[in-house]
PDB file of C-alpha atoms in Angstrom:
ATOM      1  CA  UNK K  62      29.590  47.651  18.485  1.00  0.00           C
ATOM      2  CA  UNK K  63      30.748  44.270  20.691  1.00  0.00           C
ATOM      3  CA  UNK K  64      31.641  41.309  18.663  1.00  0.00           C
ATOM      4  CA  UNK K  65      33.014  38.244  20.082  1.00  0.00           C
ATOM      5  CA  UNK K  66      35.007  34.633  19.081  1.00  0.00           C
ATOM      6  CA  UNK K  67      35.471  31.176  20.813  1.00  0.00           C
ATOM      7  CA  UNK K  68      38.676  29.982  21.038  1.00  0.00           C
ATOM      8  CA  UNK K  69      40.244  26.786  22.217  1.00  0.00           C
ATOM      9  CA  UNK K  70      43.778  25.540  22.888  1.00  0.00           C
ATOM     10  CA  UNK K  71      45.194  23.256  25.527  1.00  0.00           C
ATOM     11  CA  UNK K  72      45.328  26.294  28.149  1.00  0.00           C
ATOM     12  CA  UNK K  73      43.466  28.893  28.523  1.00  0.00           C
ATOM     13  CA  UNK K  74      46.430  31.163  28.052  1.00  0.00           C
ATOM     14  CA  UNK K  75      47.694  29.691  24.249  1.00  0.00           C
ATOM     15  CA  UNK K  76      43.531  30.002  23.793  1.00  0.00           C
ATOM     16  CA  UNK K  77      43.768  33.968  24.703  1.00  0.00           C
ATOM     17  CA  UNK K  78      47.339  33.967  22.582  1.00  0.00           C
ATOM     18  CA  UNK K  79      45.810  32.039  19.501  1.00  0.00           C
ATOM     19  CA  UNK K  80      42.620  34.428  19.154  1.00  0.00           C
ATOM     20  CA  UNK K  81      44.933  37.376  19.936  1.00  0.00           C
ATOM     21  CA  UNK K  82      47.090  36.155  16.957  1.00  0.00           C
ATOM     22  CA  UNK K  83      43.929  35.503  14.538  1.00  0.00           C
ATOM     23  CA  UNK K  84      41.954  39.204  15.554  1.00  0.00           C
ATOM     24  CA  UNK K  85      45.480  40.894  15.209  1.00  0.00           C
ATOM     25  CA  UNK K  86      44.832  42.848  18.585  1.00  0.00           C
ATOM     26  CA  UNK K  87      46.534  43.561  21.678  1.00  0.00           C
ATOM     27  CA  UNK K  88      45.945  41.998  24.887  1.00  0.00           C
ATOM     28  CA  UNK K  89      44.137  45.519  26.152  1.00  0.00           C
ATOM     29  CA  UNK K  90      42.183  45.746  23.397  1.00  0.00           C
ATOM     30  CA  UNK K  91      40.031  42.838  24.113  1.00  0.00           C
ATOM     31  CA  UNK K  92      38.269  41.028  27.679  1.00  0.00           C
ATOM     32  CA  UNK K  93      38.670  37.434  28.161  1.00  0.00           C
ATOM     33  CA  UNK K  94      35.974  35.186  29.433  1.00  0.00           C
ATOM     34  CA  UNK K  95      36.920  31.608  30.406  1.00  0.00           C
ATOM     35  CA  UNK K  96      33.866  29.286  29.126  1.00  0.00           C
ATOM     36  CA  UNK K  97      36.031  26.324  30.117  1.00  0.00           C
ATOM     37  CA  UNK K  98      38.956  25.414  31.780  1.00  0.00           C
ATOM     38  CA  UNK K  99      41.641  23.033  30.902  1.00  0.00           C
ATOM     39  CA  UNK K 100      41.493  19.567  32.904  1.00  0.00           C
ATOM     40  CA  UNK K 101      42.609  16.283  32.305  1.00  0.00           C
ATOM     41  CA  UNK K 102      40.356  13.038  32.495  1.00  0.00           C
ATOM     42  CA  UNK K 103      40.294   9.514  32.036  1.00  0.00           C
ATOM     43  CA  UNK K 104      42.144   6.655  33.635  1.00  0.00           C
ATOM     44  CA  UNK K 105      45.113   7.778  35.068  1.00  0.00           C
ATOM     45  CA  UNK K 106      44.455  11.361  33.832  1.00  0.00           C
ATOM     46  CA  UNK K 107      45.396  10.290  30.434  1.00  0.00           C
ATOM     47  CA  UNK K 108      42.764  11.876  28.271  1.00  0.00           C
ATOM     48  CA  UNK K 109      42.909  15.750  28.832  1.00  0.00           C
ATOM     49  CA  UNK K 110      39.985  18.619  27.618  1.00  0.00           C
ATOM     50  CA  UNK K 111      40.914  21.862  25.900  1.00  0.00           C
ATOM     51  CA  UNK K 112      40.470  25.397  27.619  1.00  0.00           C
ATOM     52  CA  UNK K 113      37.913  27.446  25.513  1.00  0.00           C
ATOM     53  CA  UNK K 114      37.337  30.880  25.818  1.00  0.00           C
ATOM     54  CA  UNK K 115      35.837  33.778  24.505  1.00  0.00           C
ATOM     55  CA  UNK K 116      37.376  37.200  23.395  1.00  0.00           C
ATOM     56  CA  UNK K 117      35.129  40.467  23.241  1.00  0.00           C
ATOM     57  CA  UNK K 118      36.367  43.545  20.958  1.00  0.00           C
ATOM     58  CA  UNK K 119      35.182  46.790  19.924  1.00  0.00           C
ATOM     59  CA  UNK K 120      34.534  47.539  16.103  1.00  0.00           C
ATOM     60  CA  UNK K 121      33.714  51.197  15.510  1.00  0.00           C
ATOM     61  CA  UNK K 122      29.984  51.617  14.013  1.00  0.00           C
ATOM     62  CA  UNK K 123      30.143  52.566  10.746  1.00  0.00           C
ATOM     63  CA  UNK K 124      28.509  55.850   9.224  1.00  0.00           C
ATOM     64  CA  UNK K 125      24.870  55.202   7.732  1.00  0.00           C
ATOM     65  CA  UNK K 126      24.814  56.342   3.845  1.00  0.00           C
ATOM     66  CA  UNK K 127      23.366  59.997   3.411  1.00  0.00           C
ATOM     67  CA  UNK K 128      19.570  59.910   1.545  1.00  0.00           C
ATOM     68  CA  UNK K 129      19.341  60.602  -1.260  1.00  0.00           C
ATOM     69  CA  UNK K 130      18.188  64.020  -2.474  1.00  0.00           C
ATOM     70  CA  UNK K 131      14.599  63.761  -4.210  1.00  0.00           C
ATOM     71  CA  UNK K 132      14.134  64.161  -7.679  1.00  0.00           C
ATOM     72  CA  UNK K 133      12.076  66.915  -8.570  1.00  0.00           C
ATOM     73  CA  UNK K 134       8.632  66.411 -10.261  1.00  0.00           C
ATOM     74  CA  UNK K 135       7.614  68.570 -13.230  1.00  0.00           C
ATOM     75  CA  UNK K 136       4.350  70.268 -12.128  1.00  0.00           C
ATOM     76  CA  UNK K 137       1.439  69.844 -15.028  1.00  0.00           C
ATOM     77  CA  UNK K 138       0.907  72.522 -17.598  1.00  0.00           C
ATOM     78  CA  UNK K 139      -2.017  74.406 -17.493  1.00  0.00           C
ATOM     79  CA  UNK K 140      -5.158  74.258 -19.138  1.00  0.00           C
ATOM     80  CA  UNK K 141      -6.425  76.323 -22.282  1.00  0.00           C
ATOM     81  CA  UNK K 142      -8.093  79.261 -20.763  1.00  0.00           C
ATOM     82  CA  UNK K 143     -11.983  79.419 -22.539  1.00  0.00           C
ATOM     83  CA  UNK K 144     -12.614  82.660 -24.533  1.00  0.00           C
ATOM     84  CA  UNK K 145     -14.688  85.522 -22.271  1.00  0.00           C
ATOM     85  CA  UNK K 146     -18.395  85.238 -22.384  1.00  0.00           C
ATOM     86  CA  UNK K 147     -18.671  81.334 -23.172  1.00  0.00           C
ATOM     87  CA  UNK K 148     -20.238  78.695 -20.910  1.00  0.00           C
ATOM     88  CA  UNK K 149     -19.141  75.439 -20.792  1.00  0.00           C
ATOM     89  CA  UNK K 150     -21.036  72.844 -21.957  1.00  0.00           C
ATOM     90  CA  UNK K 151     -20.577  68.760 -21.195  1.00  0.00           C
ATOM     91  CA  UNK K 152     -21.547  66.789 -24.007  1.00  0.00           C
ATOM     92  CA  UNK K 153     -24.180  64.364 -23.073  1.00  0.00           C
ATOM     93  CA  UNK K 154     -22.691  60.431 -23.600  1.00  0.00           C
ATOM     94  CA  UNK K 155     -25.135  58.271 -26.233  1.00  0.00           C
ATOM     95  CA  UNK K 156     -27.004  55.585 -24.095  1.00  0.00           C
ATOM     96  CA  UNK K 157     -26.135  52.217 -24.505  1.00  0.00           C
ATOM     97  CA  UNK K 158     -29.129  49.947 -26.318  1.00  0.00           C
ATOM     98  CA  UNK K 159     -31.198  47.511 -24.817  1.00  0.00           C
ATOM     99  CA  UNK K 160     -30.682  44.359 -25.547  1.00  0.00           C
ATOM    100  CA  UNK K 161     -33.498  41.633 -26.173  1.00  0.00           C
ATOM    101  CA  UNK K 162     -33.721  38.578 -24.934  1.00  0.00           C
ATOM    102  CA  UNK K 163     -34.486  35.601 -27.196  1.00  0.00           C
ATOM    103  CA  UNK K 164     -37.243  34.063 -26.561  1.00  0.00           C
ATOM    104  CA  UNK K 165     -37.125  30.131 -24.741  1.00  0.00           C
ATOM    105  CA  UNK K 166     -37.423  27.921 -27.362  1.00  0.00           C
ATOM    106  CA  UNK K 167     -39.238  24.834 -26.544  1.00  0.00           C
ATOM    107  CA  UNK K 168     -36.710  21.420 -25.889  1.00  0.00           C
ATOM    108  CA  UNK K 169     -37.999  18.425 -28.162  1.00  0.00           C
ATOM    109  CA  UNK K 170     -38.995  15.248 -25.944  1.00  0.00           C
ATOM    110  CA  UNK K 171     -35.666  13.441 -27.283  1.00  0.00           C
ATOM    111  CA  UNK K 172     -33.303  16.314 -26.342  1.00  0.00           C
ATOM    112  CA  UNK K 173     -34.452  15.868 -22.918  1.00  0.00           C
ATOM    113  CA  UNK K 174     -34.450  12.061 -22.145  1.00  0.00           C
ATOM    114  CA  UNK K 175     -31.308  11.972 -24.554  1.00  0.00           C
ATOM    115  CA  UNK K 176     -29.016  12.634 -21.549  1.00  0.00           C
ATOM    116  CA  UNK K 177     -30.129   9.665 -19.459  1.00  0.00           C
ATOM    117  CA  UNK K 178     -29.972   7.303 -21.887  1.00  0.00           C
ATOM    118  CA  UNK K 179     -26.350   8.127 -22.310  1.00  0.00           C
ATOM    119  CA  UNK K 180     -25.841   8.001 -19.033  1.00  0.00           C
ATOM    120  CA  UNK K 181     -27.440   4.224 -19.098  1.00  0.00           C
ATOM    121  CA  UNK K 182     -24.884   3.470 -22.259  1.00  0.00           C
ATOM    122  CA  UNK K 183     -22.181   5.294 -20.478  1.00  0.00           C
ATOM    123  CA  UNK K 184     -22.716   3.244 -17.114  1.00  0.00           C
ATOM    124  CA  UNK K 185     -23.079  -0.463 -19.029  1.00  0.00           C
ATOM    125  CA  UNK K 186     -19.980   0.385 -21.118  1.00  0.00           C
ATOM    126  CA  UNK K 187     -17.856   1.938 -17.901  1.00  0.00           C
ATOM    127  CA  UNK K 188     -18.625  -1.921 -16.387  1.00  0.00           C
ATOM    128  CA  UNK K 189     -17.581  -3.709 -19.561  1.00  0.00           C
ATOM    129  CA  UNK K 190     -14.319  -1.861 -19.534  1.00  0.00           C
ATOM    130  CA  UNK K 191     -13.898  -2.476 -16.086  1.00  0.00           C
ATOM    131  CA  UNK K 192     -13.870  -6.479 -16.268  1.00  0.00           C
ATOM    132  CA  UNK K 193     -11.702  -6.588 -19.268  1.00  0.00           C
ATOM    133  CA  UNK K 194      -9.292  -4.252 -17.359  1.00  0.00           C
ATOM    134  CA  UNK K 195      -9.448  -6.520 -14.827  1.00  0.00           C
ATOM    135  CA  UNK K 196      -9.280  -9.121 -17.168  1.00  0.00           C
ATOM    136  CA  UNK K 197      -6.241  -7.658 -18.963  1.00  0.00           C
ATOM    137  CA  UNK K 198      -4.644  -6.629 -15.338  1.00  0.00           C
ATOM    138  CA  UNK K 199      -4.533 -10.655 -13.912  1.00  0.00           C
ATOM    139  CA  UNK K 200      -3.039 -11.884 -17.201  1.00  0.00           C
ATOM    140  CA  UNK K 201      -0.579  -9.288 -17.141  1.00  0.00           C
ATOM    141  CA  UNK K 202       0.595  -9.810 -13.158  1.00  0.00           C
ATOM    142  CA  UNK K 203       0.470 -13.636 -14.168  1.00  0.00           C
ATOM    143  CA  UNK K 204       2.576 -13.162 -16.980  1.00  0.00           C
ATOM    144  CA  UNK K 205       5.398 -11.062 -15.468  1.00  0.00           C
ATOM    145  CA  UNK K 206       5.197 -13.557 -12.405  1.00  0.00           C
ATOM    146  CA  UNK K 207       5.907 -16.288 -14.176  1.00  0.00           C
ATOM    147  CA  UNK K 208       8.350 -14.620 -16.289  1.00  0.00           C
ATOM    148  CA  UNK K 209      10.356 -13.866 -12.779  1.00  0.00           C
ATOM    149  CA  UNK K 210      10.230 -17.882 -12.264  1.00  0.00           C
ATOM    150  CA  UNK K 211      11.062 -18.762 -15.138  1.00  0.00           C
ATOM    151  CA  UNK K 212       8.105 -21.160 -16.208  1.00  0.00           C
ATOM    152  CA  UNK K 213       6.836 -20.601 -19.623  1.00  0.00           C
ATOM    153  CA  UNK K 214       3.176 -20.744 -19.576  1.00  0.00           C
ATOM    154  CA  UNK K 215      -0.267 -20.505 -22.209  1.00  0.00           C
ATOM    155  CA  UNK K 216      -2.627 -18.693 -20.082  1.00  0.00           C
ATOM    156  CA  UNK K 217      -6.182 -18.447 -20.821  1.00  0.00           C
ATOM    157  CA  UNK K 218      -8.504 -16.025 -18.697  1.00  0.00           C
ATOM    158  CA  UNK K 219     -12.312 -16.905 -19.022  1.00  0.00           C
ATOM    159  CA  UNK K 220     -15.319 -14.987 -17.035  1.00  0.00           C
ATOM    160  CA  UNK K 221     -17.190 -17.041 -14.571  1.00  0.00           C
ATOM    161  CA  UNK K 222     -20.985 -17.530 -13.832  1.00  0.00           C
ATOM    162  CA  UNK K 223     -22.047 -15.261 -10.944  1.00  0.00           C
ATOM    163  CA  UNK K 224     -18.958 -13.202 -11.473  1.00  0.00           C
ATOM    164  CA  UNK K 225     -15.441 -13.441 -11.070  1.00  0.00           C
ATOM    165  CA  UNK K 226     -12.592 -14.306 -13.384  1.00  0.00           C
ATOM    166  CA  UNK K 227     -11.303 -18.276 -14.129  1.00  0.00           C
ATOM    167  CA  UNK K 228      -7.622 -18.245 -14.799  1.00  0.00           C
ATOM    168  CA  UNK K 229      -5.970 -21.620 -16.597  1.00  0.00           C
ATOM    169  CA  UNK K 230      -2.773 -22.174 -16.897  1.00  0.00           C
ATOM    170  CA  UNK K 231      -0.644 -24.935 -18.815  1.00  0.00           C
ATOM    171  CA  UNK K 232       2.554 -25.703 -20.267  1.00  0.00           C
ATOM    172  CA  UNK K 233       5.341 -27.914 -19.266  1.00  0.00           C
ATOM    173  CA  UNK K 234       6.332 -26.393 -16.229  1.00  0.00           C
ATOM    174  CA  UNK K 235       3.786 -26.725 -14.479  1.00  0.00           C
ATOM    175  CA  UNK K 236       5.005 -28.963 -11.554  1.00  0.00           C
ATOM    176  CA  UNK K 237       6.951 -25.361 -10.216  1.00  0.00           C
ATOM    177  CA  UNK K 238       3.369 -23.863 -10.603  1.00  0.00           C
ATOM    178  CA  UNK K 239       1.753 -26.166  -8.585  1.00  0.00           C
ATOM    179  CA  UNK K 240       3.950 -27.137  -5.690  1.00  0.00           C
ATOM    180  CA  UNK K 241       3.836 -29.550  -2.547  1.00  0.00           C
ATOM    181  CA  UNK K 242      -0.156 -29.969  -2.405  1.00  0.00           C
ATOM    182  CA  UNK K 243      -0.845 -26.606  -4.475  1.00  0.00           C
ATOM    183  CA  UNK K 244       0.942 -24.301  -2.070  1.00  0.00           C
ATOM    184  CA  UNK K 245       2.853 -22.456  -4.576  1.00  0.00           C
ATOM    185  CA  UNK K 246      -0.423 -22.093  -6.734  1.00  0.00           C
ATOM    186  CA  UNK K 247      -2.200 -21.166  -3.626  1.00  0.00           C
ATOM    187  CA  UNK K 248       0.230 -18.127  -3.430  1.00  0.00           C
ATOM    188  CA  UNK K 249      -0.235 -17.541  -6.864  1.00  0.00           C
ATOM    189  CA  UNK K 250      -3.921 -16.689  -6.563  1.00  0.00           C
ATOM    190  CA  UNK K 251      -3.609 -15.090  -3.366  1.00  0.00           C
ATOM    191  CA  UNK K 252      -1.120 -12.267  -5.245  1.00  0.00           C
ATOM    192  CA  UNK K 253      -3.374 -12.545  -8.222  1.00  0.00           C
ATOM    193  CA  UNK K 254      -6.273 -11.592  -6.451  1.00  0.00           C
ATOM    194  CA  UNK K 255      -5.007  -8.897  -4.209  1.00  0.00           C
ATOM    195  CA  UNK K 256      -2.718  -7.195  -6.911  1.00  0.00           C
ATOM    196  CA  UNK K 257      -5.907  -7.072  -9.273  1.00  0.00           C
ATOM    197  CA  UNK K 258      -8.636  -5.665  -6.732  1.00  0.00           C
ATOM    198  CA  UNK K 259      -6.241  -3.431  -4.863  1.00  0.00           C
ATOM    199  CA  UNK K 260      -7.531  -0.414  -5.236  1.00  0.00           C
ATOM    200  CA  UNK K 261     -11.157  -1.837  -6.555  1.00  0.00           C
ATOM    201  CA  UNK K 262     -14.615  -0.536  -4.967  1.00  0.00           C
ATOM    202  CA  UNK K 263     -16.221  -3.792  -5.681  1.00  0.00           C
ATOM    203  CA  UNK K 264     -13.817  -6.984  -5.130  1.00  0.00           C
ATOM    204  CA  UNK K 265     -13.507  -9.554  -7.966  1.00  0.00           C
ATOM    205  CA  UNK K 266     -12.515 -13.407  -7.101  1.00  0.00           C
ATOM    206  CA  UNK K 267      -9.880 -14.904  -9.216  1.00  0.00           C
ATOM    207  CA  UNK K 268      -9.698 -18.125  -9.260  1.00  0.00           C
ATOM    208  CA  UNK K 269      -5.827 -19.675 -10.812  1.00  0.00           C
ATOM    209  CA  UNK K 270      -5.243 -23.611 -12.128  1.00  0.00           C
ATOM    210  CA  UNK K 271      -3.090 -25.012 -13.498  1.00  0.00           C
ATOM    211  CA  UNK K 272      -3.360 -28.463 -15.645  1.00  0.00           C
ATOM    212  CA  UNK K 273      -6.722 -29.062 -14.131  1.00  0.00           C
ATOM    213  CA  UNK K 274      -4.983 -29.652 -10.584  1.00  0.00           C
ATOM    214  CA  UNK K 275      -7.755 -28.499  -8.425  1.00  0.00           C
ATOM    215  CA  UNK K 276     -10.779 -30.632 -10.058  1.00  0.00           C
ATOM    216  CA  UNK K 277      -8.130 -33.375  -9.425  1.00  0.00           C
ATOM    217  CA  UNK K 278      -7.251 -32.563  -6.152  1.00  0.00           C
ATOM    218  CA  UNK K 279     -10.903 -32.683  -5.105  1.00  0.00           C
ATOM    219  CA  UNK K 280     -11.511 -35.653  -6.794  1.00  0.00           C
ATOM    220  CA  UNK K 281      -8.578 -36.641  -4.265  1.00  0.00           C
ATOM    221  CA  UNK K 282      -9.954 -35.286  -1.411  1.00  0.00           C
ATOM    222  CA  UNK K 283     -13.136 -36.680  -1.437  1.00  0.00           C
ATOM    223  CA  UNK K 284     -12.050 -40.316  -1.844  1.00  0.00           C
ATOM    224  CA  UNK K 285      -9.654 -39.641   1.373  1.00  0.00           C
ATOM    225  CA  UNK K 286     -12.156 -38.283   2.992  1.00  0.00           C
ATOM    226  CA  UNK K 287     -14.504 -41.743   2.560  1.00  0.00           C
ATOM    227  CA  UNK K 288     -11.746 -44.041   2.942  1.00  0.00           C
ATOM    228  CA  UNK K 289     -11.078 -41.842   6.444  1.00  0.00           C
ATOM    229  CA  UNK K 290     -14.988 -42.276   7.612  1.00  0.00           C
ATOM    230  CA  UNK K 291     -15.289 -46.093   6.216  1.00  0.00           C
ATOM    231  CA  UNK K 292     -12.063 -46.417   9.095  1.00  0.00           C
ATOM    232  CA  UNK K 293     -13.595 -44.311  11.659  1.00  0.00           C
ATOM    233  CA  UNK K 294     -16.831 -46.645  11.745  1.00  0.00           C
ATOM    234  CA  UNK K 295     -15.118 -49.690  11.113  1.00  0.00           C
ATOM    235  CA  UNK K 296     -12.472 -49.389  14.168  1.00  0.00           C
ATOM    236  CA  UNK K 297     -15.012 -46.864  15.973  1.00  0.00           C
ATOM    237  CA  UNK K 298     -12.705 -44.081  16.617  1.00  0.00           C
ATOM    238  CA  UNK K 299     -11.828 -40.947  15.429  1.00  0.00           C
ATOM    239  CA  UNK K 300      -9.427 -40.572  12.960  1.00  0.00           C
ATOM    240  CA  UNK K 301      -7.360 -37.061  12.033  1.00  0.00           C
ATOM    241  CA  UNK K 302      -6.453 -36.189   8.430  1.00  0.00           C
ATOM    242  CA  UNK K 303      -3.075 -34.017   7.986  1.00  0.00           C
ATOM    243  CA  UNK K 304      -3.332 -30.543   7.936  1.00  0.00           C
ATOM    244  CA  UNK K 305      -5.263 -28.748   5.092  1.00  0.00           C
ATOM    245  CA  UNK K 306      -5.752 -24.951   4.213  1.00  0.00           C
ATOM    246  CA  UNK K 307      -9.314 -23.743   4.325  1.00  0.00           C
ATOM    247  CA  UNK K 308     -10.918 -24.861   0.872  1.00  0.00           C
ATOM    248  CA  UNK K 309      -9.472 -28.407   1.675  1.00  0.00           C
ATOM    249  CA  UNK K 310     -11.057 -28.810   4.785  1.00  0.00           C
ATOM    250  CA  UNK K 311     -14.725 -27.191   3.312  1.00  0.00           C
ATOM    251  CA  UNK K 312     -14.085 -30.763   0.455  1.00  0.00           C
ATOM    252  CA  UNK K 313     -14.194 -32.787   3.276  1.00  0.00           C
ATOM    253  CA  UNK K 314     -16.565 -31.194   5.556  1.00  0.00           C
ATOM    254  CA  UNK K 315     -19.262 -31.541   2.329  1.00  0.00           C
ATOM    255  CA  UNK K 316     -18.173 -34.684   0.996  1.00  0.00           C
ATOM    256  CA  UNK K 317     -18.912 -36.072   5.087  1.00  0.00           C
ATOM    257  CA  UNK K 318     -21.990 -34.139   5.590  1.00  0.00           C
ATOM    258  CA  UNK K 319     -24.463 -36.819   4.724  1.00  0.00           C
ATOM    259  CA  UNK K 320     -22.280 -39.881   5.529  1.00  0.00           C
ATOM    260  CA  UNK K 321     -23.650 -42.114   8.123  1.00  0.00           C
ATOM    261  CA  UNK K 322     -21.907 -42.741  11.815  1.00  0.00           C
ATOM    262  CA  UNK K 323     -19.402 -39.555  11.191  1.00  0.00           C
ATOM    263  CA  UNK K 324     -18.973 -36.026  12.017  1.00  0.00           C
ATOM    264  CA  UNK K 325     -16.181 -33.738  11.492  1.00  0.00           C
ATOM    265  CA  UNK K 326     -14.743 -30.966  12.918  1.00  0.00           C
ATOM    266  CA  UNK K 327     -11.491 -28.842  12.578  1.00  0.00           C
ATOM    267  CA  UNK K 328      -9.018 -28.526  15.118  1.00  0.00           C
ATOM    268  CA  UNK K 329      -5.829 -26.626  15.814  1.00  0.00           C
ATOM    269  CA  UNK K 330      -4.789 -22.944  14.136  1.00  0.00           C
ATOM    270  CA  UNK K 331      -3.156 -21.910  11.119  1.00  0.00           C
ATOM    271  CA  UNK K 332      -1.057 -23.754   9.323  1.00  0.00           C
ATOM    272  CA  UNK K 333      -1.834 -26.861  11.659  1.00  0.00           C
ATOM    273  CA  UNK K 334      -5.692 -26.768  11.152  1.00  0.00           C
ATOM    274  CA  UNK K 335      -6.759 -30.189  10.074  1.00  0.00           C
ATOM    275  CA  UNK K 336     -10.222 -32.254   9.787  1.00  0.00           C
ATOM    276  CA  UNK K 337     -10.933 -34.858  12.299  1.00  0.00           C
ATOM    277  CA  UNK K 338     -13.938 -37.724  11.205  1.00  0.00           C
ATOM    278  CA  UNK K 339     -15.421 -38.292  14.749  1.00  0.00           C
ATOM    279  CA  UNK K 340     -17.020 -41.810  14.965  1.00  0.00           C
ATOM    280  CA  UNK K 341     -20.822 -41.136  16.107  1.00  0.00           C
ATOM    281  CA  UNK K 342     -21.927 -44.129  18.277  1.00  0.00           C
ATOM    282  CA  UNK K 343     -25.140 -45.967  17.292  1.00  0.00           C
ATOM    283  CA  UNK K 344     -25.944 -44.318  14.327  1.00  0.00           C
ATOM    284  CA  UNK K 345     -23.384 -46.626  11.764  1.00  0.00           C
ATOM    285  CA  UNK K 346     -24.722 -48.851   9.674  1.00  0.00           C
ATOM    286  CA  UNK K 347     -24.080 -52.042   9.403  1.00  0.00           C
ATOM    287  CA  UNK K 348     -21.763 -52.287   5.894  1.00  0.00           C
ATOM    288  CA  UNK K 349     -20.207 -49.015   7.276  1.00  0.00           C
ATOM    289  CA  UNK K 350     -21.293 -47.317   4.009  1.00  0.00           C
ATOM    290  CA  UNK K 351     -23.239 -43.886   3.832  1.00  0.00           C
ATOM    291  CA  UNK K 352     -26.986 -44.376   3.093  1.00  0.00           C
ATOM    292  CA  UNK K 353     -27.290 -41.439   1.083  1.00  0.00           C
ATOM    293  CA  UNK K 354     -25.168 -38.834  -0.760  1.00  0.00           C
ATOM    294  CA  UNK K 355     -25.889 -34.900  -1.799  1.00  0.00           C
ATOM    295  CA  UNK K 356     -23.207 -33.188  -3.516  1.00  0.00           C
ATOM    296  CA  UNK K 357     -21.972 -29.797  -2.500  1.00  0.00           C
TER     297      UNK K 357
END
C-alpha cells in the first residue's frame, strides 16, 4: 500500500532531508515529487517561498484476521413417538361469542343543542379575555417604558366607544412624556400600539394622553387655525402654518372646512408637511368672519 506526506523547507533538498528524518527512511526507500519550488519574491527579492514536496513510501498490507469458526447449533430433540394403532386427533378450538350491540339510545333535545351554546359562551368569553389581555398588555409596555425613562406615572386604561383602548396618563413628570408639540407622546402611542397588536388578527387603536394634552392641543389648533384664515382674508393671501404631523393637519383641515373665503391644502412630505389657508377670491365676507360653523 502507497502512502504519502507534504513537506516544506526553504529548498527542496532540506524538504526531502526533513521528511526523510520524520518517516525514518532512506533516500531509496521513498520517490520525491516537487509540488513547488523554492523562489524568492518581493521587492528586491526580499520575501522568499518555501519548496514543498511530497514523499511516497511503501507500507506492507497487513494480514486480514482469520473468521471465525461457527458455533455449532444443537439440533431439536425429537418428538414422542404415538403408541401403534392410534390416530391422531386435533382438538377442535371453542368459538369465540358474539357480541351484541347496544342498542342507539335516543339523544335528549338539550344534549344536542348543548354544544353550540357553549360554543356561543366559549366565543363571547374568548373576546372578553382578549381585550383585557390587550388591556393588561398596553399598561404593562407603558409601565416598563416609563420605568426605562424614569418618569413615575398613574396610568389609567379605559375602553372606548366603537372600540379601541383610551390610555391616560398623569403624574409630575409629565413634561418628558409629552415633549416639543407631543412628539415624544406621539412615539409613545406609536410603540404602544404596534407592541400591543403585533401579532393580533384584528388591530386595536390605542390612543395615549397625558394631562389632558391632546383636548388642549386641539383646543390650540383650532384657534390658530381661525386666527390664520381671519389673516388670509384680511391681507388676501395665503398664509402657511409650520409643519404638523397628520392628526394636526386633519384639526385644521375640519376646523376650516366651513369657514368663508378659505381653503386649505397640505404641501411638502414628511416631516415638512404643513397646512396652507389659501385666500379664495370673491367669496369673503365682509367682517372676514365665517358665516357658519359644523364641528368635526
Amino acid at each position: 500500500m502507497t502512502k504519502y506526506i507534504d513537506v516544506s523547507g526553504k529548498t527542496e533538498e532540506e524538504a526531502v532531508s526533513t521528511g526523510l528524518a520524520r518517516l525514518g527512511l532512506t533516500r531509496d526507500d521513498v520517490s520525491v515529487e516537487i509540488l513547488e519550488m523554492a523562489k524568492r519574491t518581493g521587492f528586491l527579492n526580499l520575501r522568499s517561498t518555501p519548496a514543498v514536496v511530497r514523499l511516497r513510501y511503501e507500507v506492507p498490507d497487513e494480514p486480514s484476521p482469520a473468521p471465525a469458526a461457527p458455533t455449532p447449533v444443537p439440533a431439536p430433540a425429537p418428538a414422542p413417538a404415538a403408541p401403534k394403532g392410534s390416530i391422531p386427533v386435533s382438538k377442535p378450538q371453542p368459538a369465540a361469542p358474539k357480541k351484541e350491540k347496544p342498542a342507539a339510545q335516543p339523544r335528549p333535545a338539550a344534549a344536542v343543542t348543548a354544544p353550540a351554546a357553549d360554543a356561543q359562551a366559549a366565543a363571547a368569553e374568548g373576546r372578553a379575555s382578549a381585550a383585557g389581555t390587550q388591556q393588561e398588555r398596553a399598561e404593562r409596555y407603558l409601565r416598563g417604558l416609563l420605568d426605562l425613562m424614569g418618569v413615575q406615572a398613574d396610568i389609567t386604561v379605559r375602553e372606548r366607544d366603537g372600540g379601541g383602548l383610551n390610555v391616560e396618563l398623569s403624574g409630575s413628570g409629565m413634561g418628558a412624556v409629552i415633549g416639543r408639540r407631543g412628539e415624544t407622546l406621539d412615539a409613545i402611542q406609536h410603540l404602544v400600539n404596534y407592541s400591543v397588536n403585533r401579532g393580533s388578527e384584528k388591530r386595536m387603536h390605542i390612543s395615549v394622553d397625558a394631562e389632558n394634552y391632546r383636548s388642549k392641543r386641539e383646543d390650540s389648533l383650532v384657534r390658530l387655525a381661525e386666527k390664520m384664515a381671519a389673516k388670509a382674508v384680511k391681507y388676501k393671501r395665503s398664509m402657511a402654518l409650520e409643519p404638523m404631523n397628520s392628526y394636526e393637519r386633519h384639526v385644521i383641515h375640519t376646523a376650516l372646512q366651513n369657514y368663508q373665503g378659505v381653503s386649505t391644502a397640505s404641501v411638502g412630505v414628511e416631516p415638512n408637511r404643513r397646512v396652507v389657508v389659501n385666500y379664495e377670491r370673491g367669496d369673503a365676507p365682509a367682517s372676514g368672519k365665517p358665516k357658519s360653523r359644523e364641528w368635526a
